[in-house]
PDB file of C-alpha atoms in Angstrom:
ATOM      1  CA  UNK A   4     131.122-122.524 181.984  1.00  0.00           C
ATOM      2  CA  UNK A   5     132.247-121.201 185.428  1.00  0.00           C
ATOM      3  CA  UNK A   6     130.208-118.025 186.224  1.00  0.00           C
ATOM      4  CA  UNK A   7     131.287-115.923 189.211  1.00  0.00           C
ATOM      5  CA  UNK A   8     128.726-115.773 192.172  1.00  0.00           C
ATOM      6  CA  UNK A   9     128.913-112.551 192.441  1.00  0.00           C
ATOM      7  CA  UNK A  10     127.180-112.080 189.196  1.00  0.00           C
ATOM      8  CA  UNK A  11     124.664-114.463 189.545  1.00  0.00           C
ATOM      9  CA  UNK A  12     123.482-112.657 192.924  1.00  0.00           C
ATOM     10  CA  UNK A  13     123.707-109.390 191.248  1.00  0.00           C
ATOM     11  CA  UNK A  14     121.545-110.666 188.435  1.00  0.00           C
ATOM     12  CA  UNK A  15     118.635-111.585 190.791  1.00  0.00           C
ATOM     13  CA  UNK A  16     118.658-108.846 192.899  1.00  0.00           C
ATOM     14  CA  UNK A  17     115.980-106.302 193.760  1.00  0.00           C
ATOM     15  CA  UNK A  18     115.631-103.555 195.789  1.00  0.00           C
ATOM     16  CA  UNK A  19     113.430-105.380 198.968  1.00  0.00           C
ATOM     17  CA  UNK A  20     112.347-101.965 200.101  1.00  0.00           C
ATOM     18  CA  UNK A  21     109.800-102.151 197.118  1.00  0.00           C
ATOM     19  CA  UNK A  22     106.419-101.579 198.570  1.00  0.00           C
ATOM     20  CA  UNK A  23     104.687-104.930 198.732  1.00  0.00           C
ATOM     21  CA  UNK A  24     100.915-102.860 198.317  1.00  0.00           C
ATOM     22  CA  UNK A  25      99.209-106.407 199.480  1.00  0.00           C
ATOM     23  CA  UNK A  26      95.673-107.412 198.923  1.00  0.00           C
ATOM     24  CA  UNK A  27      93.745-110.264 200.333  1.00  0.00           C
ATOM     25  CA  UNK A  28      90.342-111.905 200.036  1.00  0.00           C
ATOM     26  CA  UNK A  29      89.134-114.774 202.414  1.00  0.00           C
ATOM     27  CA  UNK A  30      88.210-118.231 200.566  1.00  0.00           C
ATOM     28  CA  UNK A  31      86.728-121.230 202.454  1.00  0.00           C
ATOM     29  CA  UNK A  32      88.831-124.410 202.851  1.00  0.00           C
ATOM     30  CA  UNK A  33      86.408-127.481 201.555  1.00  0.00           C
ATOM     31  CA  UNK A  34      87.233-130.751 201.311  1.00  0.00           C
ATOM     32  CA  UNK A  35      87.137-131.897 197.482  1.00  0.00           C
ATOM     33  CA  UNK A  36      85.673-135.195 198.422  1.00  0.00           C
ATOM     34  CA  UNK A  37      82.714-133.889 200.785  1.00  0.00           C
ATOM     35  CA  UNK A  38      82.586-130.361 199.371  1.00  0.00           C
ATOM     36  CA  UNK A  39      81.830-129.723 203.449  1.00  0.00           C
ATOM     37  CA  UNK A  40      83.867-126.938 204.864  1.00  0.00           C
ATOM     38  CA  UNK A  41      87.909-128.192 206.564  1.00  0.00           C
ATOM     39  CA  UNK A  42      87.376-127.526 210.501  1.00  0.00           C
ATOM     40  CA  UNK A  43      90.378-125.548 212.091  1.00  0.00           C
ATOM     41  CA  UNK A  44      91.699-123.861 208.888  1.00  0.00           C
ATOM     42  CA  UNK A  45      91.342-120.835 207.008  1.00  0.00           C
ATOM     43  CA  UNK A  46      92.560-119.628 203.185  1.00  0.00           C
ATOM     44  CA  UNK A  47      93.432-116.127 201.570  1.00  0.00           C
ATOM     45  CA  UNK A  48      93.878-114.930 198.036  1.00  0.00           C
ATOM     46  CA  UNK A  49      96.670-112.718 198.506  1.00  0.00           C
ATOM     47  CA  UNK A  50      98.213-110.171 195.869  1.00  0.00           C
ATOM     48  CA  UNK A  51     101.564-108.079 196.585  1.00  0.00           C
ATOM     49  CA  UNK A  52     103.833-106.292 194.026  1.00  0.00           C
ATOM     50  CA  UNK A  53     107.147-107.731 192.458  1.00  0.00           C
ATOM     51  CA  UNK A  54     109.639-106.510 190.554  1.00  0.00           C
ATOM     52  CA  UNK A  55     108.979-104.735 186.699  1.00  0.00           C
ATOM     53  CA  UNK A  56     105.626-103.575 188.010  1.00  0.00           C
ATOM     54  CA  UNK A  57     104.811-107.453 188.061  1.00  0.00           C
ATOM     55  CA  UNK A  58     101.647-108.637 190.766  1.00  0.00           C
ATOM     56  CA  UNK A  59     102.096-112.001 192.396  1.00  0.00           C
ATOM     57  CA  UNK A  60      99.112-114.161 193.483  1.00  0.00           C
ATOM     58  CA  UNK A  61      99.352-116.378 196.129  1.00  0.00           C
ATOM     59  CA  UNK A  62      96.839-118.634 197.979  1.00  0.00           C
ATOM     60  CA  UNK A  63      97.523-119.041 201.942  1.00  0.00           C
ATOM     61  CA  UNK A  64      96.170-122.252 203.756  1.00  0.00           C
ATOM     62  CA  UNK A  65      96.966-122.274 207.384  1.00  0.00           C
ATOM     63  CA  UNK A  66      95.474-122.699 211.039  1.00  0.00           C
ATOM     64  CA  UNK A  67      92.464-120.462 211.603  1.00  0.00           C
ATOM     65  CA  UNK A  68      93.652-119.198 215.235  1.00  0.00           C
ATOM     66  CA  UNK A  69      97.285-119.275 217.134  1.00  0.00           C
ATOM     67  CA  UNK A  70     100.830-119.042 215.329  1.00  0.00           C
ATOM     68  CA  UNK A  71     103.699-118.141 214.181  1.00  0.00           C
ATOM     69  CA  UNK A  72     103.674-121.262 212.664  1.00  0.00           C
ATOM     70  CA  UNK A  73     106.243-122.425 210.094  1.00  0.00           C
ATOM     71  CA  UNK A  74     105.294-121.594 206.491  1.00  0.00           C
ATOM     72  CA  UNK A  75     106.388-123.380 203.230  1.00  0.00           C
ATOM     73  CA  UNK A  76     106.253-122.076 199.578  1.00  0.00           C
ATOM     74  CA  UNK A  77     105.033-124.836 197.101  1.00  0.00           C
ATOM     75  CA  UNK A  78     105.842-123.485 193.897  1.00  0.00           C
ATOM     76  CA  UNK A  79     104.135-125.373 190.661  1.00  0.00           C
ATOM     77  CA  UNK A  80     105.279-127.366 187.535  1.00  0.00           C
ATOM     78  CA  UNK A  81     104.899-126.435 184.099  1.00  0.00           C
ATOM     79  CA  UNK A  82     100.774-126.203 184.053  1.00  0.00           C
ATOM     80  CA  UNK A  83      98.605-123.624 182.791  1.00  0.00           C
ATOM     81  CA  UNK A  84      97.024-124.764 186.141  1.00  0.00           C
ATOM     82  CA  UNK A  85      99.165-122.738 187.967  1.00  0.00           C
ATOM     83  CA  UNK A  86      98.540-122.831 191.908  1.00  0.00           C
ATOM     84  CA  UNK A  87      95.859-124.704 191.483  1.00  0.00           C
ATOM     85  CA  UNK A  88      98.032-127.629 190.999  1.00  0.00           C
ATOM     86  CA  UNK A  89      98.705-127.539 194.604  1.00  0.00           C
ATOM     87  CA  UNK A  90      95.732-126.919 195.833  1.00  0.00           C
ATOM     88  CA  UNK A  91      93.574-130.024 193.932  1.00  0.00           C
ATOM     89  CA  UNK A  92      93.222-133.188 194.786  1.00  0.00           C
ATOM     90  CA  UNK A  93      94.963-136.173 193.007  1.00  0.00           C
ATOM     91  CA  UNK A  94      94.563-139.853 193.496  1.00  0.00           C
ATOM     92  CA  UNK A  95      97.187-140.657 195.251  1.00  0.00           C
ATOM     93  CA  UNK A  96      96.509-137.335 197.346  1.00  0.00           C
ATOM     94  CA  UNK A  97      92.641-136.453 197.681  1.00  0.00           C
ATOM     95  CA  UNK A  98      93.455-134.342 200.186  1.00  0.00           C
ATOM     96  CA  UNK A  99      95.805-131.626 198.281  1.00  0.00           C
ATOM     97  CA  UNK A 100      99.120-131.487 199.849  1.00  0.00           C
ATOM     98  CA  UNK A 101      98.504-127.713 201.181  1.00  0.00           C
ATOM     99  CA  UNK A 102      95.201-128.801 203.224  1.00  0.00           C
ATOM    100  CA  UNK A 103      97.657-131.391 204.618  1.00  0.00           C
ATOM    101  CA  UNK A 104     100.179-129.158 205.623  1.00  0.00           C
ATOM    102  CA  UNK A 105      97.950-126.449 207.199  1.00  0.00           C
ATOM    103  CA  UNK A 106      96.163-129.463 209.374  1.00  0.00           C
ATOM    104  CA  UNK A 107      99.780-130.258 210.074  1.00  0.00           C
ATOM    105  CA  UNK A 108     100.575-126.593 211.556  1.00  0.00           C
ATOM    106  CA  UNK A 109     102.010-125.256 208.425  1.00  0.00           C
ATOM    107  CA  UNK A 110     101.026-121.911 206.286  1.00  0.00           C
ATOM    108  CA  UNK A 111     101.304-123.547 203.115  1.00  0.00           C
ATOM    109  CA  UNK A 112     101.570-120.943 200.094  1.00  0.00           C
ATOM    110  CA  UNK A 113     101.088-122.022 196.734  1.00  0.00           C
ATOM    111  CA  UNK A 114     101.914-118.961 194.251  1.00  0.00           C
ATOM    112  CA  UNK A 115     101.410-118.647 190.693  1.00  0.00           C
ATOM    113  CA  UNK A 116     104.765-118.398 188.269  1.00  0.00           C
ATOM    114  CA  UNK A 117     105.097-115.708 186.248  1.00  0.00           C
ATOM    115  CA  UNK A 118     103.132-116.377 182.889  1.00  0.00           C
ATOM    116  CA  UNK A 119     101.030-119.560 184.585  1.00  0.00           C
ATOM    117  CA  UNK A 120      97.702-119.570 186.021  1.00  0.00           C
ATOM    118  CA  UNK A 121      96.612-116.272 186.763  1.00  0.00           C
ATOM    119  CA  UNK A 122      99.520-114.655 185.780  1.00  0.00           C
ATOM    120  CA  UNK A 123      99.368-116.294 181.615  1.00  0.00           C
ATOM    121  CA  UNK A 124      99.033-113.680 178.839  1.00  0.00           C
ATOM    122  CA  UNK A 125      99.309-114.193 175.142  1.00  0.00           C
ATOM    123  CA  UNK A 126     102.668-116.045 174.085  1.00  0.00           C
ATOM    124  CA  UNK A 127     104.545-115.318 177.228  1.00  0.00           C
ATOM    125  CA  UNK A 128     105.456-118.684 177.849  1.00  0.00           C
ATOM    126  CA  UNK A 129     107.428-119.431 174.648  1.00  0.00           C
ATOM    127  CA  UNK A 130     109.928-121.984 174.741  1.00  0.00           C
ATOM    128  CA  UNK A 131     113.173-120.966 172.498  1.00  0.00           C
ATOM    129  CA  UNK A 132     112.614-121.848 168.400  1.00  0.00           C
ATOM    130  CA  UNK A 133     114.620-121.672 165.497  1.00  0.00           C
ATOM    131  CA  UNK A 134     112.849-118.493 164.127  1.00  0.00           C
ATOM    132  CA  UNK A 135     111.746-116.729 167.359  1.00  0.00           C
ATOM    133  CA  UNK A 136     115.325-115.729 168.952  1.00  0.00           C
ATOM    134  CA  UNK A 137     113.133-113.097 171.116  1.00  0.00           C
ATOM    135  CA  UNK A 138     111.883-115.649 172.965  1.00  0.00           C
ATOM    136  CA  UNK A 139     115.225-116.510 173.761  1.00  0.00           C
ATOM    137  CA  UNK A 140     115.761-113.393 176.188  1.00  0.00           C
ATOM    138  CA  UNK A 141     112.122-113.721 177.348  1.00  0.00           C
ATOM    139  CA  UNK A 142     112.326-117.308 178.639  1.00  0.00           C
ATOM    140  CA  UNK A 143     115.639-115.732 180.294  1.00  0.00           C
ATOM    141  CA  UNK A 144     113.717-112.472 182.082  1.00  0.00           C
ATOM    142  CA  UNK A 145     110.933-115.090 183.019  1.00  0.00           C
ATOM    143  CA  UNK A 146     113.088-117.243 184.582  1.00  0.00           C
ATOM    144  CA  UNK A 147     114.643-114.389 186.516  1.00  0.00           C
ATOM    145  CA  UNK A 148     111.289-112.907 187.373  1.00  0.00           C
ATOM    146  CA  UNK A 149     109.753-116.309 188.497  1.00  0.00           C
ATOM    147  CA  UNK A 150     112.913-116.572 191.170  1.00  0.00           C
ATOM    148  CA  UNK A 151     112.556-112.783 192.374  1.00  0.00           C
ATOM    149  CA  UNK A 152     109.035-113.097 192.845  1.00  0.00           C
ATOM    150  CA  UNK A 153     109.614-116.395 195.152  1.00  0.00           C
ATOM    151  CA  UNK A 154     112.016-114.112 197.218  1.00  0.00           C
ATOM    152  CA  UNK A 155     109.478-111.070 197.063  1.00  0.00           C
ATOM    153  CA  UNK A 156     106.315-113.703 198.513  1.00  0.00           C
ATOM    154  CA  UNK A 157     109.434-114.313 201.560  1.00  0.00           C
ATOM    155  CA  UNK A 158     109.296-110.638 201.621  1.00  0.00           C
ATOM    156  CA  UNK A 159     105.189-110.750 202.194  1.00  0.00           C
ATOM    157  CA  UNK A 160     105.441-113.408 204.300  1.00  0.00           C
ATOM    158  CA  UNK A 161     107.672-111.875 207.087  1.00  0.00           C
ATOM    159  CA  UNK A 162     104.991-109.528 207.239  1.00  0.00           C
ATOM    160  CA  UNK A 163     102.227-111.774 208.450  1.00  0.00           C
ATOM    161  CA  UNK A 164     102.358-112.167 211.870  1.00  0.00           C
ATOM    162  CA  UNK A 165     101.098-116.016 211.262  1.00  0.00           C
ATOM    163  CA  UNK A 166     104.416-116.332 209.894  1.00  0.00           C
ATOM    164  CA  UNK A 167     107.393-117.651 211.838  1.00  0.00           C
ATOM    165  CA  UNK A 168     110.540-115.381 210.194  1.00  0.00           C
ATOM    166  CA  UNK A 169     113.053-117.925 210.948  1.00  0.00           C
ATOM    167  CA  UNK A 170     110.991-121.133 209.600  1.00  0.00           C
ATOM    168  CA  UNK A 171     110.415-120.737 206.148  1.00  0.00           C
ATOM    169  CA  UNK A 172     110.412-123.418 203.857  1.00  0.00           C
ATOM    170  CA  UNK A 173     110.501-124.100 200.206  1.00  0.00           C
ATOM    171  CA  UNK A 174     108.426-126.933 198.146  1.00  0.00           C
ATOM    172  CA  UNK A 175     109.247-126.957 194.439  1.00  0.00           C
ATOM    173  CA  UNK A 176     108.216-129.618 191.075  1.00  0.00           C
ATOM    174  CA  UNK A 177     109.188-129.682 187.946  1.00  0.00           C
ATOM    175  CA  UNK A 178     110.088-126.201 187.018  1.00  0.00           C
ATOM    176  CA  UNK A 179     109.074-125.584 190.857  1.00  0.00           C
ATOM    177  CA  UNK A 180     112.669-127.078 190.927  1.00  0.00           C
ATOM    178  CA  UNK A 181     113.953-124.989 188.602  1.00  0.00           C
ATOM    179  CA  UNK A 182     113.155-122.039 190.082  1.00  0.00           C
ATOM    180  CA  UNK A 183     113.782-122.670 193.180  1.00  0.00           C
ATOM    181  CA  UNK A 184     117.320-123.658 193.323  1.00  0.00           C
ATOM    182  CA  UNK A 185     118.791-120.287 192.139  1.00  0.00           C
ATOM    183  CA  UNK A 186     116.035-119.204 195.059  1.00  0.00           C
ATOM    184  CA  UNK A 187     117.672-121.308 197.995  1.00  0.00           C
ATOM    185  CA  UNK A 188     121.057-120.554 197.096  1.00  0.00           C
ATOM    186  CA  UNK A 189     120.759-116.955 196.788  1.00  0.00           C
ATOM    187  CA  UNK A 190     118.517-116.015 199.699  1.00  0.00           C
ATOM    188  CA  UNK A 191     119.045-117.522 202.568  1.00  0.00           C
ATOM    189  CA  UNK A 192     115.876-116.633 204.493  1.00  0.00           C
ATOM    190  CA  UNK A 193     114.623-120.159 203.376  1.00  0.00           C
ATOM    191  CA  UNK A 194     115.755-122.257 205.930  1.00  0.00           C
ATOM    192  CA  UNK A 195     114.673-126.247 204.151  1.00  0.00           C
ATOM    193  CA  UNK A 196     113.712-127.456 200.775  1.00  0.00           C
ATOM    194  CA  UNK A 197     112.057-130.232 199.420  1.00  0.00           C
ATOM    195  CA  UNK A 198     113.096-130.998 195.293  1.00  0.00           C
ATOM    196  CA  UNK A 199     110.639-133.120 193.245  1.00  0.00           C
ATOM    197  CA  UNK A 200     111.298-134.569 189.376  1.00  0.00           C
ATOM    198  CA  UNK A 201     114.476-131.569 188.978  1.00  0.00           C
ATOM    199  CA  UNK A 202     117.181-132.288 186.989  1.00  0.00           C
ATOM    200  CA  UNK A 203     119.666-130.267 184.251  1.00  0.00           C
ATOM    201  CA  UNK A 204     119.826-131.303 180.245  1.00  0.00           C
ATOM    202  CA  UNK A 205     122.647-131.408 178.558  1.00  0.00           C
ATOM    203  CA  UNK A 206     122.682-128.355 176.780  1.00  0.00           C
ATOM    204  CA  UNK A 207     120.675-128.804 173.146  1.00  0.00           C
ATOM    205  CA  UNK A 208     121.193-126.346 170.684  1.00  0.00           C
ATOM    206  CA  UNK A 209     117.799-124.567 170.136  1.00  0.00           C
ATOM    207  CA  UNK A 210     119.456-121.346 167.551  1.00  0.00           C
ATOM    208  CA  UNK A 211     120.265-123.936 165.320  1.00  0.00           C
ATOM    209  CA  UNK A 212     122.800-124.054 162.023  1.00  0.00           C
ATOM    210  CA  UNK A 213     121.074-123.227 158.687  1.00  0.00           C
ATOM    211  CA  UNK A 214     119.057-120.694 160.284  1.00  0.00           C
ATOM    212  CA  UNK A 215     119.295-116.886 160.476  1.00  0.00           C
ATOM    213  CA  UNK A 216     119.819-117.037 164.038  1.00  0.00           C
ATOM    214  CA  UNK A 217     122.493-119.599 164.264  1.00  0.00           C
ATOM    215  CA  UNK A 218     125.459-116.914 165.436  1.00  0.00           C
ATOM    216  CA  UNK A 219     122.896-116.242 169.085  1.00  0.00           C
ATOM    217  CA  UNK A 220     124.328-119.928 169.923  1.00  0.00           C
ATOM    218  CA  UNK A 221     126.576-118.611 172.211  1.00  0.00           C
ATOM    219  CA  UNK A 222     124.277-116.418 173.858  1.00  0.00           C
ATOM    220  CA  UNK A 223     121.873-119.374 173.789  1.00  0.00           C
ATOM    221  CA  UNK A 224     124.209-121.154 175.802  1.00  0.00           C
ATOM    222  CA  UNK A 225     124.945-118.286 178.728  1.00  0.00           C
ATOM    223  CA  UNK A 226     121.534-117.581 179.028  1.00  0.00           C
ATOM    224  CA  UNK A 227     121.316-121.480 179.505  1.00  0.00           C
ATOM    225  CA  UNK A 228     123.885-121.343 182.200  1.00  0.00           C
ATOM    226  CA  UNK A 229     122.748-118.147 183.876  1.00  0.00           C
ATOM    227  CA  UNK A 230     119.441-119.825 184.569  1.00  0.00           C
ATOM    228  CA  UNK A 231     119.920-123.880 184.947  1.00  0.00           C
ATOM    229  CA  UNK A 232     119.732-125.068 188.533  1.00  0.00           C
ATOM    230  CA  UNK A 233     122.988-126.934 188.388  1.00  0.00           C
ATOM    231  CA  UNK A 234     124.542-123.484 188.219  1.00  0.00           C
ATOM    232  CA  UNK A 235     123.325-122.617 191.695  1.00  0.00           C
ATOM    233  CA  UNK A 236     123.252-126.400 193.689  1.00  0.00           C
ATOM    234  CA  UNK A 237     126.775-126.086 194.833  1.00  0.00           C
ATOM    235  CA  UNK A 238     125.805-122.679 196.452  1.00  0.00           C
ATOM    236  CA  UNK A 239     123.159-124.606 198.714  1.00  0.00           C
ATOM    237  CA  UNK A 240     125.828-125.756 201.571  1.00  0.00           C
ATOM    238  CA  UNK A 241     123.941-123.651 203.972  1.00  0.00           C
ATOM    239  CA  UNK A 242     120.198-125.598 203.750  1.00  0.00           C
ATOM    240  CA  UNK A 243     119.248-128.807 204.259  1.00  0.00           C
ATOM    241  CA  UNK A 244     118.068-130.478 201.153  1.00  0.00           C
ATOM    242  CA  UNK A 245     115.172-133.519 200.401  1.00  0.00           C
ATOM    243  CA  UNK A 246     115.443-134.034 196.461  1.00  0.00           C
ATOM    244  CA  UNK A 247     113.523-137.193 194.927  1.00  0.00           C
ATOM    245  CA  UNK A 248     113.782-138.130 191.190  1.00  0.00           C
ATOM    246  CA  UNK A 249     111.849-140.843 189.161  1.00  0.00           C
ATOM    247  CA  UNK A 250     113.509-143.725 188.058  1.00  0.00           C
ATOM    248  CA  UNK A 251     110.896-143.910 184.613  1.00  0.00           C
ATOM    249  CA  UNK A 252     111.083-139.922 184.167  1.00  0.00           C
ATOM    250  CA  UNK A 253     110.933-139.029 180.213  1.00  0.00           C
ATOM    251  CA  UNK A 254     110.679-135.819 181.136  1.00  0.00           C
ATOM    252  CA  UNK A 255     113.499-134.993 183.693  1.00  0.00           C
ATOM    253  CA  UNK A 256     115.058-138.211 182.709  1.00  0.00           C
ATOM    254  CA  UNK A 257     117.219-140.333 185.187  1.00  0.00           C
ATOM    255  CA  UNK A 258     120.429-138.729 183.816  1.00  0.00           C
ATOM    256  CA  UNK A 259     119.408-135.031 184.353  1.00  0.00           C
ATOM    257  CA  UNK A 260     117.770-136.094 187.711  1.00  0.00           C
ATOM    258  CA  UNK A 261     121.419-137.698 188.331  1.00  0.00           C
ATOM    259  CA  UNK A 262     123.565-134.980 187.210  1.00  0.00           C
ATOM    260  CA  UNK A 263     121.397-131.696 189.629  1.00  0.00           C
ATOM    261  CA  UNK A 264     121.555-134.725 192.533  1.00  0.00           C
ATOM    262  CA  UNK A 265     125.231-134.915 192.171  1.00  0.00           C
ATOM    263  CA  UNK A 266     126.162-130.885 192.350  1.00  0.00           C
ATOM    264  CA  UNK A 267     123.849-130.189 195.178  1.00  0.00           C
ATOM    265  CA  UNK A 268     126.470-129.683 197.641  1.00  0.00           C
ATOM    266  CA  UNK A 269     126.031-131.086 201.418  1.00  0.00           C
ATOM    267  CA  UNK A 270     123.627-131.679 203.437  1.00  0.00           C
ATOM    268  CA  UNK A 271     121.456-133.319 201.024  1.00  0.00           C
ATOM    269  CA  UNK A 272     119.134-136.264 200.851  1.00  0.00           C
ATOM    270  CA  UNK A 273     118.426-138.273 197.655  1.00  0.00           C
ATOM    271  CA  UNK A 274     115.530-140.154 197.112  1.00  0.00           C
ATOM    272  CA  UNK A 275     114.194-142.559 194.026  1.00  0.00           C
ATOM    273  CA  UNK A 276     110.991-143.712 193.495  1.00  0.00           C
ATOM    274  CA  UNK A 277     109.806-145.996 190.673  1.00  0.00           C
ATOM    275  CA  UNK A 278     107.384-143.934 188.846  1.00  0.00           C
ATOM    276  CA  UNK A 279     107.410-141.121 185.562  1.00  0.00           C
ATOM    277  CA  UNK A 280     107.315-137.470 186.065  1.00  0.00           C
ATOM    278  CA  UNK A 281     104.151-136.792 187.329  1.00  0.00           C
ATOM    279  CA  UNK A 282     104.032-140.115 189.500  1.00  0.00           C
ATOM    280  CA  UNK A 283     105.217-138.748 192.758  1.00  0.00           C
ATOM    281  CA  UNK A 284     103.920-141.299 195.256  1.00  0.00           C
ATOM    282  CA  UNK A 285     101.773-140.066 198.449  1.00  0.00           C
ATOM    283  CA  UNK A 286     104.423-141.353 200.657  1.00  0.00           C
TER     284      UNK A 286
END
């Protein structure tokens, strides 16, 4: 289904005049391997205000003196991990890919989604049933949410005077992907992006016949479209792209992974590597 820009931009838009109210607490950068404190770097837990009276917390890993520097925003998979997914080592990366950035001259910001890490309450993180069409419209307003608060941590981040206004990037996996595409296309303050293990599904019927809820298939399906990334990758013209798949994914399988590749629009680059979902090699 075709679905006018203009509605998709006026479906994720907020008022950015929305006092941001930020809080911040310093942390020590230690290297998981030695436990000894990372020379030349410093962290913050930072907290600012979203949209629907929502808080974000983000963690800030950057340079402990000078700047601007660039900054990216590495937004998480599906983990009840949250940030923290960014921030821990891994075997093929003991040093976590934010410590690696910062040492590199990047403030690397790893925020929790709405309903993940920090941010989880009780049963906010349905996935659509059969017999629980409200979670329908909440996966919907959590998709939306998770996208405006990515725009409102751009909104912090001009604010920091670490922060380089016109070098911001974007870092998304998995449902990091997910979110960020509708982000990137619509606000245009992110400048790059880097795309791990995305992709689209065909559309599978969740409301399904022989079910009291079988006539919300059509909504199913809009609220599908509204929020998939291949709705938004041929709005991305204006950024350059890096977007890497898995050639043994059974989660985002090679299809999907195929089909969100193929509508990105230009400039884009497309990478393969031979590993599953979560195999994303150091390199």
């Amino acid at each position: 289904m075709a679905i006018d820009e203009a509605l998709l931009r006026h479906l994720y838009a907020y008022d950015r005049t929305l006092p941001l109210v930020p809080t911040s607490e310093v942390d020590p950068v230690t290297d998981p391997r030695t436990r000894q404190t990372v020379p030349g770097l410093r962290r913050e837990r930072v907290t600012f205000a979203s949209t629907h009276d929502e808080r974000v917390l983000a963690t800030l890993t950057m340079p402990a003196t000078g700047g601007p520097y660039p900054a990216v925003i590495m937004q998480h998979g599906s983990t009840p991990s949250g940030r923290h997914q960014m921030t821990t080592p891994t075997p093929a990366l003991p040093q976590p890919l934010s410590v690696q950035w910062a040492l590199s001259g990047f403030v690397a910001v790893t925020v929790d989604a709405y309903g993940f890490g920090s941010r989880e309450r009780a049963d906010n993180r349905g996935r659509l049933t059969p017999t629980r069409p409200d979670l329908m419209y909440r996966t919907r307003d959590a998709r939306i949410q998770g996208v405006q608060d990515l725009m409102r941590t751009i909104d912090y981040l001009l604010t920091r005077p670490e922060v380089r206004a016109d070098a911001i990037g974007y870092h998304g996996v998995s449902m990091g992907c997910r979110l960020g595409v509708p982000l990137i296309a619509l606000d245009h303050r992110v400048k790059a992006a880097s795309l791990f293990v995305g992709g689209t599904a065909a559309y599978s019927r969740f409301v399904v016949e022989g079910t009291p809820f079988a006539g919300l298939a059509e909504e199913e399906q809009r609220i599908f479209d509204l929020t998939d990334p291949i709705t938004f990758a041929p709005l991305t013209a204006h950024i350059p792209k890096f977007i890497a798949n898995g050639l043994k994914d059974t989660l985002v399988t090679p299809e999907g992974g195929q089909r969100l590749q193929a509508a990105f629009a230009e400039p884009k680059s497309l990478h393969w590597f031979d590993g599953n979902h979560g195999d994303s090699p150091a390199a």
